[in-house]
Amino acid sequence: MRLCSTAAPSWPEGLPPLDEFVSAMLRRGDELYRELPWRQVDDPYAVLVSEIMLQQTQVARVGRFWERFLAAFPTLDALAAAAVPDVLELWQGLGYNRRALALKRTADTCAAERAGRLPETAEELQALPGIGPATAAGVVAFAYQRPSVYLETNVRTVFLHELFPEQEAVPDKALLPLVEVAAFHPLAAADPRRWYYGLLDYGAHLKATVPNPSRRSASHSRQSAFEGSRRQKRAWVTRRVLAAPEGVPATTVLRDLNRAEQEAARDAVDGELFASIVDDLVSEGFFKRDGDILVP
């Protein structure tokens, strides 16, 4: 996957020589290599599930969810045939349930239009629900073993630490050409998995040992607190509705939600906010509405 259809970007003067940088990163990555269950896997679907689960979720929490999800839905066709409540039930605990719905829609599309197979190019992958540039590049690199421009948080951390040690608010547009040039260097391109596994592991090491370099990215933002947030209330409402296979009155869900909020020493949720949350969840496909009844 090239960023431009014309000439590829070049390595700027003033940075460490490209050959030295790539060689050093490969050595560092080998030293810090982590054995993770989704590594050295060439099933594009299994890789996609791992990449989507790893979005906004810590590595330590993903392993058991990934294995359990694939045991229940081992192929795109199996996921396409599953009921949405069953998919969401297995996703509970990972958070950001929109990811599960997007993955389900991708499975539906691939089952209907692609004989249950994922595309092999980043551009085609990005046309599917919930797959952005980084996720698509991850599938290309890890499943298909082809060079790609994979800029996610740990990769960003490495490039900021190594190449922009003193700069603040570094935009991704300054990083992307460098990530591309390095990824297509012969040493990195010979084994894209090794290249990006190394960057991911070095980035994780940096975050644990030095002030997080990714804070110097222009795209860095602190995650808002979950407890008491709209996101927390969305998750609670989703769980409550999915726990009632025959459906549950919206008024009952609001009553139970406010009881839970009171037990957590938080203010009650007013009707307008609750209606807005329900409207969003219905429109996003988490459950349906039959009059006043919310149905999984």
PDB file of C-alpha atoms in Angstrom:
ATOM      1  CA  MET A   1       0.000   0.000   0.000  1.00  0.00           C
ATOM      2  CA  ARG A   2       1.609   3.241  -1.130  1.00  0.00           C
ATOM      3  CA  LEU A   3       0.372   6.611   0.043  1.00  0.00           C
ATOM      4  CA  CYS A   4       0.777   8.117  -3.409  1.00  0.00           C
ATOM      5  CA  SER A   5       0.256   6.661  -6.838  1.00  0.00           C
ATOM      6  CA  THR A   6       3.193   8.732  -8.142  1.00  0.00           C
ATOM      7  CA  ALA A   7       6.686   8.935  -6.668  1.00  0.00           C
ATOM      8  CA  ALA A   8       7.267   7.430  -3.251  1.00  0.00           C
ATOM      9  CA  PRO A   9       8.422   9.822  -0.491  1.00  0.00           C
ATOM     10  CA  SER A  10      12.092  10.073   0.336  1.00  0.00           C
ATOM     11  CA  TRP A  11      13.951   9.889   3.653  1.00  0.00           C
ATOM     12  CA  PRO A  12      14.695  13.465   4.824  1.00  0.00           C
ATOM     13  CA  GLU A  13      18.181  14.717   5.446  1.00  0.00           C
ATOM     14  CA  GLY A  14      19.028  15.374   9.067  1.00  0.00           C
ATOM     15  CA  LEU A  15      17.530  12.111  10.317  1.00  0.00           C
ATOM     16  CA  PRO A  16      19.565   9.013  11.158  1.00  0.00           C
ATOM     17  CA  PRO A  17      20.423   7.191   7.914  1.00  0.00           C
ATOM     18  CA  LEU A  18      17.558   4.995   6.776  1.00  0.00           C
ATOM     19  CA  ASP A  19      19.616   1.790   6.645  1.00  0.00           C
ATOM     20  CA  GLU A  20      20.830   2.345  10.192  1.00  0.00           C
ATOM     21  CA  PHE A  21      17.358   3.213  11.484  1.00  0.00           C
ATOM     22  CA  VAL A  22      15.689   0.134   9.984  1.00  0.00           C
ATOM     23  CA  SER A  23      18.487  -2.190  11.154  1.00  0.00           C
ATOM     24  CA  ALA A  24      18.381  -0.733  14.668  1.00  0.00           C
ATOM     25  CA  MET A  25      14.599  -1.052  14.913  1.00  0.00           C
ATOM     26  CA  LEU A  26      14.687  -4.669  13.747  1.00  0.00           C
ATOM     27  CA  ARG A  27      17.318  -5.512  16.370  1.00  0.00           C
ATOM     28  CA  ARG A  28      15.373  -3.707  19.112  1.00  0.00           C
ATOM     29  CA  GLY A  29      12.162  -5.413  18.109  1.00  0.00           C
ATOM     30  CA  ASP A  30      13.780  -8.854  18.200  1.00  0.00           C
ATOM     31  CA  GLU A  31      15.083  -8.141  21.706  1.00  0.00           C
ATOM     32  CA  LEU A  32      11.644  -7.088  22.972  1.00  0.00           C
ATOM     33  CA  TYR A  33       9.485  -9.596  21.072  1.00  0.00           C
ATOM     34  CA  ARG A  34       6.252 -10.592  22.836  1.00  0.00           C
ATOM     35  CA  GLU A  35       4.580 -13.925  22.101  1.00  0.00           C
ATOM     36  CA  LEU A  36       0.882 -13.146  21.601  1.00  0.00           C
ATOM     37  CA  PRO A  37      -1.840 -15.570  20.450  1.00  0.00           C
ATOM     38  CA  TRP A  38      -2.729 -13.659  17.278  1.00  0.00           C
ATOM     39  CA  ARG A  39       0.842 -13.453  16.018  1.00  0.00           C
ATOM     40  CA  GLN A  40       2.226 -15.563  13.168  1.00  0.00           C
ATOM     41  CA  VAL A  41      -1.403 -16.119  12.063  1.00  0.00           C
ATOM     42  CA  ASP A  42      -2.133 -15.970   8.352  1.00  0.00           C
ATOM     43  CA  ASP A  43      -5.951 -16.154   8.539  1.00  0.00           C
ATOM     44  CA  PRO A  44      -7.017 -12.619   7.487  1.00  0.00           C
ATOM     45  CA  TYR A  45     -10.271 -12.846   9.435  1.00  0.00           C
ATOM     46  CA  ALA A  46      -8.508 -13.844  12.672  1.00  0.00           C
ATOM     47  CA  VAL A  47      -6.031 -11.018  12.175  1.00  0.00           C
ATOM     48  CA  LEU A  48      -8.869  -8.565  11.536  1.00  0.00           C
ATOM     49  CA  VAL A  49     -10.608  -9.606  14.760  1.00  0.00           C
ATOM     50  CA  SER A  50      -7.397  -9.026  16.711  1.00  0.00           C
ATOM     51  CA  GLU A  51      -6.784  -5.635  15.095  1.00  0.00           C
ATOM     52  CA  ILE A  52     -10.324  -4.450  15.870  1.00  0.00           C
ATOM     53  CA  MET A  53     -10.203  -5.745  19.451  1.00  0.00           C
ATOM     54  CA  LEU A  54      -6.846  -4.040  20.021  1.00  0.00           C
ATOM     55  CA  GLN A  55      -8.312  -0.661  19.103  1.00  0.00           C
ATOM     56  CA  GLN A  56      -8.672   1.227  22.401  1.00  0.00           C
ATOM     57  CA  THR A  57      -8.193  -1.967  24.451  1.00  0.00           C
ATOM     58  CA  GLN A  58      -5.046  -3.051  26.286  1.00  0.00           C
ATOM     59  CA  VAL A  59      -3.174  -6.062  24.916  1.00  0.00           C
ATOM     60  CA  ALA A  60      -3.400  -7.938  28.236  1.00  0.00           C
ATOM     61  CA  ARG A  61      -7.196  -7.907  28.075  1.00  0.00           C
ATOM     62  CA  VAL A  62      -7.611  -8.963  24.463  1.00  0.00           C
ATOM     63  CA  GLY A  63      -6.184 -12.497  24.469  1.00  0.00           C
ATOM     64  CA  ARG A  64      -9.033 -14.386  26.127  1.00  0.00           C
ATOM     65  CA  PHE A  65     -11.678 -12.378  24.231  1.00  0.00           C
ATOM     66  CA  TRP A  66      -9.988 -13.084  20.880  1.00  0.00           C
ATOM     67  CA  GLU A  67      -9.785 -16.820  21.507  1.00  0.00           C
ATOM     68  CA  ARG A  68     -13.358 -17.047  22.798  1.00  0.00           C
ATOM     69  CA  PHE A  69     -14.752 -14.987  19.923  1.00  0.00           C
ATOM     70  CA  LEU A  70     -13.012 -17.095  17.276  1.00  0.00           C
ATOM     71  CA  ALA A  71     -14.149 -20.305  18.965  1.00  0.00           C
ATOM     72  CA  ALA A  72     -17.755 -19.100  18.650  1.00  0.00           C
ATOM     73  CA  PHE A  73     -17.401 -17.507  15.212  1.00  0.00           C
ATOM     74  CA  PRO A  74     -14.411 -19.180  13.499  1.00  0.00           C
ATOM     75  CA  THR A  75     -15.064 -17.713  10.036  1.00  0.00           C
ATOM     76  CA  LEU A  76     -16.615 -14.671   8.418  1.00  0.00           C
ATOM     77  CA  ASP A  77     -19.527 -16.839   7.298  1.00  0.00           C
ATOM     78  CA  ALA A  78     -20.086 -18.045  10.864  1.00  0.00           C
ATOM     79  CA  LEU A  79     -20.106 -14.468  12.127  1.00  0.00           C
ATOM     80  CA  ALA A  80     -22.478 -13.407   9.347  1.00  0.00           C
ATOM     81  CA  ALA A  81     -24.881 -16.193  10.340  1.00  0.00           C
ATOM     82  CA  ALA A  82     -24.829 -15.191  14.027  1.00  0.00           C
ATOM     83  CA  ALA A  83     -27.480 -13.081  15.729  1.00  0.00           C
ATOM     84  CA  VAL A  84     -26.411  -9.584  16.770  1.00  0.00           C
ATOM     85  CA  PRO A  85     -27.226 -10.195  20.476  1.00  0.00           C
ATOM     86  CA  ASP A  86     -24.969 -13.256  20.499  1.00  0.00           C
ATOM     87  CA  VAL A  87     -22.117 -11.260  18.970  1.00  0.00           C
ATOM     88  CA  LEU A  88     -22.546  -8.427  21.445  1.00  0.00           C
ATOM     89  CA  GLU A  89     -22.751 -10.846  24.349  1.00  0.00           C
ATOM     90  CA  LEU A  90     -19.314 -12.246  23.509  1.00  0.00           C
ATOM     91  CA  TRP A  91     -17.987  -8.705  23.121  1.00  0.00           C
ATOM     92  CA  GLN A  92     -19.107  -7.617  26.599  1.00  0.00           C
ATOM     93  CA  GLY A  93     -16.103  -6.537  28.650  1.00  0.00           C
ATOM     94  CA  LEU A  94     -14.112  -5.166  25.723  1.00  0.00           C
ATOM     95  CA  GLY A  95     -16.053  -1.909  25.503  1.00  0.00           C
ATOM     96  CA  TYR A  96     -16.739   0.233  22.447  1.00  0.00           C
ATOM     97  CA  ASN A  97     -19.447  -2.138  21.246  1.00  0.00           C
ATOM     98  CA  ARG A  98     -19.721  -0.276  17.941  1.00  0.00           C
ATOM     99  CA  ARG A  99     -16.621  -2.224  16.937  1.00  0.00           C
ATOM    100  CA  ALA A 100     -18.509  -5.506  17.277  1.00  0.00           C
ATOM    101  CA  LEU A 101     -21.387  -4.232  15.159  1.00  0.00           C
ATOM    102  CA  ALA A 102     -19.018  -2.978  12.473  1.00  0.00           C
ATOM    103  CA  LEU A 103     -17.225  -6.346  12.441  1.00  0.00           C
ATOM    104  CA  LYS A 104     -20.574  -8.114  12.092  1.00  0.00           C
ATOM    105  CA  ARG A 105     -21.528  -5.865   9.163  1.00  0.00           C
ATOM    106  CA  THR A 106     -18.191  -6.564   7.513  1.00  0.00           C
ATOM    107  CA  ALA A 107     -18.892 -10.282   7.871  1.00  0.00           C
ATOM    108  CA  ASP A 108     -22.376  -9.803   6.384  1.00  0.00           C
ATOM    109  CA  THR A 109     -20.901  -7.954   3.403  1.00  0.00           C
ATOM    110  CA  CYS A 110     -18.141 -10.484   2.781  1.00  0.00           C
ATOM    111  CA  ALA A 111     -20.532 -13.433   3.096  1.00  0.00           C
ATOM    112  CA  ALA A 112     -22.979 -11.871   0.643  1.00  0.00           C
ATOM    113  CA  GLU A 113     -20.569 -10.381  -1.866  1.00  0.00           C
ATOM    114  CA  ARG A 114     -17.147 -12.013  -1.514  1.00  0.00           C
ATOM    115  CA  ALA A 115     -17.812 -15.722  -0.870  1.00  0.00           C
ATOM    116  CA  GLY A 116     -16.880 -15.264   2.790  1.00  0.00           C
ATOM    117  CA  ARG A 117     -13.413 -13.861   2.103  1.00  0.00           C
ATOM    118  CA  LEU A 118     -11.783 -10.574   3.013  1.00  0.00           C
ATOM    119  CA  PRO A 119     -10.214  -8.384   0.316  1.00  0.00           C
ATOM    120  CA  GLU A 120      -6.444  -8.464  -0.054  1.00  0.00           C
ATOM    121  CA  THR A 121      -5.745  -4.754  -0.549  1.00  0.00           C
ATOM    122  CA  ALA A 122      -5.841  -1.947   1.975  1.00  0.00           C
ATOM    123  CA  GLU A 123      -8.054   0.144  -0.284  1.00  0.00           C
ATOM    124  CA  GLU A 124     -10.708  -2.576  -0.546  1.00  0.00           C
ATOM    125  CA  LEU A 125     -10.501  -3.352   3.154  1.00  0.00           C
ATOM    126  CA  GLN A 126     -11.141   0.288   4.023  1.00  0.00           C
ATOM    127  CA  ALA A 127     -14.392   0.161   2.059  1.00  0.00           C
ATOM    128  CA  LEU A 128     -15.782  -2.266   4.668  1.00  0.00           C
ATOM    129  CA  PRO A 129     -17.534  -1.106   7.875  1.00  0.00           C
ATOM    130  CA  GLY A 130     -15.286  -0.023  10.720  1.00  0.00           C
ATOM    131  CA  ILE A 131     -11.989  -0.639   8.926  1.00  0.00           C
ATOM    132  CA  GLY A 132      -9.766   2.428   8.846  1.00  0.00           C
ATOM    133  CA  PRO A 133      -6.282   2.893   7.385  1.00  0.00           C
ATOM    134  CA  ALA A 134      -4.383   1.414  10.345  1.00  0.00           C
ATOM    135  CA  THR A 135      -6.616  -1.654  10.636  1.00  0.00           C
ATOM    136  CA  ALA A 136      -6.421  -2.287   6.899  1.00  0.00           C
ATOM    137  CA  ALA A 137      -2.641  -1.907   6.929  1.00  0.00           C
ATOM    138  CA  GLY A 138      -2.399  -4.310   9.868  1.00  0.00           C
ATOM    139  CA  VAL A 139      -4.312  -6.995   7.969  1.00  0.00           C
ATOM    140  CA  VAL A 140      -2.121  -6.492   4.889  1.00  0.00           C
ATOM    141  CA  ALA A 141       1.099  -6.743   6.917  1.00  0.00           C
ATOM    142  CA  PHE A 142       0.205  -9.483   9.376  1.00  0.00           C
ATOM    143  CA  ALA A 143      -2.096 -11.725   7.338  1.00  0.00           C
ATOM    144  CA  TYR A 144      -0.772 -11.227   3.816  1.00  0.00           C
ATOM    145  CA  GLN A 145       2.870 -10.490   4.704  1.00  0.00           C
ATOM    146  CA  ARG A 146       3.051  -7.451   2.419  1.00  0.00           C
ATOM    147  CA  PRO A 147       4.551  -4.045   3.243  1.00  0.00           C
ATOM    148  CA  SER A 148       1.979  -1.497   4.357  1.00  0.00           C
ATOM    149  CA  VAL A 149       1.764   1.908   6.020  1.00  0.00           C
ATOM    150  CA  TYR A 150       0.669   0.918   9.515  1.00  0.00           C
ATOM    151  CA  LEU A 151       0.541   3.927  11.837  1.00  0.00           C
ATOM    152  CA  GLU A 152      -1.016   3.005  15.159  1.00  0.00           C
ATOM    153  CA  THR A 153      -0.221   4.239  18.650  1.00  0.00           C
ATOM    154  CA  ASN A 154       2.877   2.124  19.398  1.00  0.00           C
ATOM    155  CA  VAL A 155       4.349   2.649  15.941  1.00  0.00           C
ATOM    156  CA  ARG A 156       3.712   6.368  16.355  1.00  0.00           C
ATOM    157  CA  THR A 157       5.462   6.225  19.735  1.00  0.00           C
ATOM    158  CA  VAL A 158       8.623   4.731  18.207  1.00  0.00           C
ATOM    159  CA  PHE A 159       8.864   7.234  15.356  1.00  0.00           C
ATOM    160  CA  LEU A 160       8.300  10.170  17.720  1.00  0.00           C
ATOM    161  CA  HIS A 161      10.891   8.887  20.184  1.00  0.00           C
ATOM    162  CA  GLU A 162      13.541   8.052  17.602  1.00  0.00           C
ATOM    163  CA  LEU A 163      13.062  10.754  14.975  1.00  0.00           C
ATOM    164  CA  PHE A 164      11.316  13.677  16.731  1.00  0.00           C
ATOM    165  CA  PRO A 165      12.813  13.579  20.247  1.00  0.00           C
ATOM    166  CA  GLU A 166      12.466  17.292  20.978  1.00  0.00           C
ATOM    167  CA  GLN A 167       9.396  18.305  18.975  1.00  0.00           C
ATOM    168  CA  GLU A 168       5.857  18.846  20.238  1.00  0.00           C
ATOM    169  CA  ALA A 169       2.523  18.497  18.445  1.00  0.00           C
ATOM    170  CA  VAL A 170       3.984  16.409  15.625  1.00  0.00           C
ATOM    171  CA  PRO A 171       1.215  15.750  13.053  1.00  0.00           C
ATOM    172  CA  ASP A 172       0.652  12.351  11.505  1.00  0.00           C
ATOM    173  CA  LYS A 173       1.219  13.864   8.067  1.00  0.00           C
ATOM    174  CA  ALA A 174       4.863  14.293   9.108  1.00  0.00           C
ATOM    175  CA  LEU A 175       5.071  10.679  10.300  1.00  0.00           C
ATOM    176  CA  LEU A 176       3.226   8.835   7.533  1.00  0.00           C
ATOM    177  CA  PRO A 177       5.849   9.374   4.780  1.00  0.00           C
ATOM    178  CA  LEU A 178       8.579   8.144   7.130  1.00  0.00           C
ATOM    179  CA  VAL A 179       6.560   5.078   8.128  1.00  0.00           C
ATOM    180  CA  GLU A 180       6.048   4.357   4.426  1.00  0.00           C
ATOM    181  CA  VAL A 181       9.689   4.739   3.426  1.00  0.00           C
ATOM    182  CA  ALA A 182      10.825   2.528   6.313  1.00  0.00           C
ATOM    183  CA  ALA A 183       8.184  -0.147   5.639  1.00  0.00           C
ATOM    184  CA  PHE A 184       9.275  -0.477   2.008  1.00  0.00           C
ATOM    185  CA  HIS A 185      12.992  -0.595   2.826  1.00  0.00           C
ATOM    186  CA  PRO A 186      14.251  -4.017   1.684  1.00  0.00           C
ATOM    187  CA  LEU A 187      15.104  -5.183   5.208  1.00  0.00           C
ATOM    188  CA  ALA A 188      11.639  -4.340   6.555  1.00  0.00           C
ATOM    189  CA  ALA A 189       9.742  -5.372   3.429  1.00  0.00           C
ATOM    190  CA  ALA A 190      11.368  -8.807   3.512  1.00  0.00           C
ATOM    191  CA  ASP A 191       9.327  -9.654   6.640  1.00  0.00           C
ATOM    192  CA  PRO A 192       6.529  -7.143   7.364  1.00  0.00           C
ATOM    193  CA  ARG A 193       5.363  -9.116  10.389  1.00  0.00           C
ATOM    194  CA  ARG A 194       8.782  -8.970  11.996  1.00  0.00           C
ATOM    195  CA  TRP A 195       9.065  -5.250  11.185  1.00  0.00           C
ATOM    196  CA  TYR A 196       5.784  -4.209  12.718  1.00  0.00           C
ATOM    197  CA  TYR A 197       5.808  -6.691  15.607  1.00  0.00           C
ATOM    198  CA  GLY A 198       9.145  -5.138  16.526  1.00  0.00           C
ATOM    199  CA  LEU A 199       7.821  -1.586  16.351  1.00  0.00           C
ATOM    200  CA  LEU A 200       4.749  -2.535  18.392  1.00  0.00           C
ATOM    201  CA  ASP A 201       6.847  -4.177  21.082  1.00  0.00           C
ATOM    202  CA  TYR A 202       9.416  -1.390  21.191  1.00  0.00           C
ATOM    203  CA  GLY A 203       6.603   1.163  21.423  1.00  0.00           C
ATOM    204  CA  ALA A 204       5.021  -0.726  24.330  1.00  0.00           C
ATOM    205  CA  HIS A 205       8.427  -0.844  26.034  1.00  0.00           C
ATOM    206  CA  LEU A 206       8.895   2.902  25.609  1.00  0.00           C
ATOM    207  CA  LYS A 207       5.503   3.653  27.113  1.00  0.00           C
ATOM    208  CA  ALA A 208       6.439   1.599  30.162  1.00  0.00           C
ATOM    209  CA  THR A 209       9.926   3.047  30.649  1.00  0.00           C
ATOM    210  CA  VAL A 210       9.961   6.704  29.539  1.00  0.00           C
ATOM    211  CA  PRO A 211       7.445   9.570  29.513  1.00  0.00           C
ATOM    212  CA  ASN A 212       5.008   8.520  26.803  1.00  0.00           C
ATOM    213  CA  PRO A 213       6.348   9.953  23.510  1.00  0.00           C
ATOM    214  CA  SER A 214       2.896   9.707  21.915  1.00  0.00           C
ATOM    215  CA  ARG A 215       1.842  12.679  24.049  1.00  0.00           C
ATOM    216  CA  ARG A 216       3.926  14.754  21.668  1.00  0.00           C
ATOM    217  CA  SER A 217       1.686  13.758  18.779  1.00  0.00           C
ATOM    218  CA  ALA A 218      -0.717  16.388  17.491  1.00  0.00           C
ATOM    219  CA  SER A 219      -3.419  13.699  17.506  1.00  0.00           C
ATOM    220  CA  HIS A 220      -2.905  12.727  21.159  1.00  0.00           C
ATOM    221  CA  SER A 221      -5.900  13.123  23.430  1.00  0.00           C
ATOM    222  CA  ARG A 222      -6.643  11.802  26.885  1.00  0.00           C
ATOM    223  CA  GLN A 223      -9.452   9.275  27.103  1.00  0.00           C
ATOM    224  CA  SER A 224     -12.358  10.620  29.114  1.00  0.00           C
ATOM    225  CA  ALA A 225     -13.415   8.797  32.272  1.00  0.00           C
ATOM    226  CA  PHE A 226     -15.797   5.910  31.624  1.00  0.00           C
ATOM    227  CA  GLU A 227     -17.730   5.803  34.889  1.00  0.00           C
ATOM    228  CA  GLY A 228     -20.614   8.251  34.834  1.00  0.00           C
ATOM    229  CA  SER A 229     -20.154   9.004  31.138  1.00  0.00           C
ATOM    230  CA  ARG A 230     -22.699   8.673  28.361  1.00  0.00           C
ATOM    231  CA  ARG A 231     -20.586   5.754  27.102  1.00  0.00           C
ATOM    232  CA  GLN A 232     -21.042   3.960  30.427  1.00  0.00           C
ATOM    233  CA  LYS A 233     -24.798   4.478  30.300  1.00  0.00           C
ATOM    234  CA  ARG A 234     -24.946   3.216  26.703  1.00  0.00           C
ATOM    235  CA  ALA A 235     -23.118   0.053  27.748  1.00  0.00           C
ATOM    236  CA  TRP A 236     -25.433  -0.454  30.717  1.00  0.00           C
ATOM    237  CA  VAL A 237     -28.584  -0.043  28.610  1.00  0.00           C
ATOM    238  CA  THR A 238     -27.214  -2.425  25.973  1.00  0.00           C
ATOM    239  CA  ARG A 239     -26.488  -5.115  28.573  1.00  0.00           C
ATOM    240  CA  ARG A 240     -29.919  -4.693  30.160  1.00  0.00           C
ATOM    241  CA  VAL A 241     -31.783  -5.090  26.878  1.00  0.00           C
ATOM    242  CA  LEU A 242     -29.666  -8.037  25.714  1.00  0.00           C
ATOM    243  CA  ALA A 243     -30.420  -9.765  29.020  1.00  0.00           C
ATOM    244  CA  ALA A 244     -34.153  -9.798  28.145  1.00  0.00           C
ATOM    245  CA  PRO A 245     -34.563 -12.057  25.072  1.00  0.00           C
ATOM    246  CA  GLU A 246     -38.305 -11.393  24.876  1.00  0.00           C
ATOM    247  CA  GLY A 247     -37.866  -7.644  25.174  1.00  0.00           C
ATOM    248  CA  VAL A 248     -38.240  -5.187  28.034  1.00  0.00           C
ATOM    249  CA  PRO A 249     -40.236  -1.944  28.362  1.00  0.00           C
ATOM    250  CA  ALA A 250     -38.115   1.176  27.959  1.00  0.00           C
ATOM    251  CA  THR A 251     -39.634   2.515  31.179  1.00  0.00           C
ATOM    252  CA  THR A 252     -38.330  -0.539  33.034  1.00  0.00           C
ATOM    253  CA  VAL A 253     -34.848  -0.060  31.581  1.00  0.00           C
ATOM    254  CA  LEU A 254     -34.850   3.594  32.683  1.00  0.00           C
ATOM    255  CA  ARG A 255     -36.041   2.648  36.159  1.00  0.00           C
ATOM    256  CA  ASP A 256     -33.341  -0.026  36.514  1.00  0.00           C
ATOM    257  CA  LEU A 257     -30.682   2.294  35.105  1.00  0.00           C
ATOM    258  CA  ASN A 258     -31.522   4.963  37.652  1.00  0.00           C
ATOM    259  CA  ARG A 259     -31.431   2.428  40.454  1.00  0.00           C
ATOM    260  CA  ALA A 260     -27.912   1.466  39.330  1.00  0.00           C
ATOM    261  CA  GLU A 261     -26.914   5.123  39.079  1.00  0.00           C
ATOM    262  CA  GLN A 262     -28.215   5.763  42.587  1.00  0.00           C
ATOM    263  CA  GLU A 263     -26.242   2.791  43.936  1.00  0.00           C
ATOM    264  CA  ALA A 264     -23.142   4.325  42.318  1.00  0.00           C
ATOM    265  CA  ALA A 265     -23.890   7.669  44.023  1.00  0.00           C
ATOM    266  CA  ARG A 266     -24.659   9.368  40.708  1.00  0.00           C
ATOM    267  CA  ASP A 267     -27.579  11.547  39.651  1.00  0.00           C
ATOM    268  CA  ALA A 268     -30.581  10.001  37.953  1.00  0.00           C
ATOM    269  CA  VAL A 269     -30.683   9.982  34.154  1.00  0.00           C
ATOM    270  CA  ASP A 270     -33.397  12.290  32.866  1.00  0.00           C
ATOM    271  CA  GLY A 271     -35.883  11.124  30.264  1.00  0.00           C
ATOM    272  CA  GLU A 272     -34.420  13.222  27.462  1.00  0.00           C
ATOM    273  CA  LEU A 273     -30.917  11.823  27.876  1.00  0.00           C
ATOM    274  CA  PHE A 274     -32.255   8.274  28.144  1.00  0.00           C
ATOM    275  CA  ALA A 275     -34.380   8.687  25.005  1.00  0.00           C
ATOM    276  CA  SER A 276     -31.354  10.028  23.142  1.00  0.00           C
ATOM    277  CA  ILE A 277     -29.241   7.051  24.199  1.00  0.00           C
ATOM    278  CA  VAL A 278     -31.952   4.592  23.162  1.00  0.00           C
ATOM    279  CA  ASP A 279     -32.438   6.357  19.821  1.00  0.00           C
ATOM    280  CA  ASP A 280     -28.710   6.089  19.124  1.00  0.00           C
ATOM    281  CA  LEU A 281     -28.529   2.419  20.065  1.00  0.00           C
ATOM    282  CA  VAL A 282     -31.554   1.549  17.936  1.00  0.00           C
ATOM    283  CA  SER A 283     -30.239   3.476  14.926  1.00  0.00           C
ATOM    284  CA  GLU A 284     -26.827   1.784  15.285  1.00  0.00           C
ATOM    285  CA  GLY A 285     -28.420  -1.663  15.324  1.00  0.00           C
ATOM    286  CA  PHE A 286     -27.773  -2.760  18.915  1.00  0.00           C
ATOM    287  CA  PHE A 287     -31.436  -3.642  19.409  1.00  0.00           C
ATOM    288  CA  LYS A 288     -34.896  -2.856  18.025  1.00  0.00           C
ATOM    289  CA  ARG A 289     -37.897  -0.963  19.332  1.00  0.00           C
ATOM    290  CA  ASP A 290     -41.479  -2.242  19.172  1.00  0.00           C
ATOM    291  CA  GLY A 291     -43.555   0.576  20.610  1.00  0.00           C
ATOM    292  CA  ASP A 292     -42.330   0.948  24.183  1.00  0.00           C
ATOM    293  CA  ILE A 293     -40.617  -2.461  24.124  1.00  0.00           C
ATOM    294  CA  LEU A 294     -36.879  -2.717  23.474  1.00  0.00           C
ATOM    295  CA  VAL A 295     -36.071  -6.049  21.773  1.00  0.00           C
ATOM    296  CA  PRO A 296     -32.627  -7.646  21.226  1.00  0.00           C
TER     297      PRO A 296
END
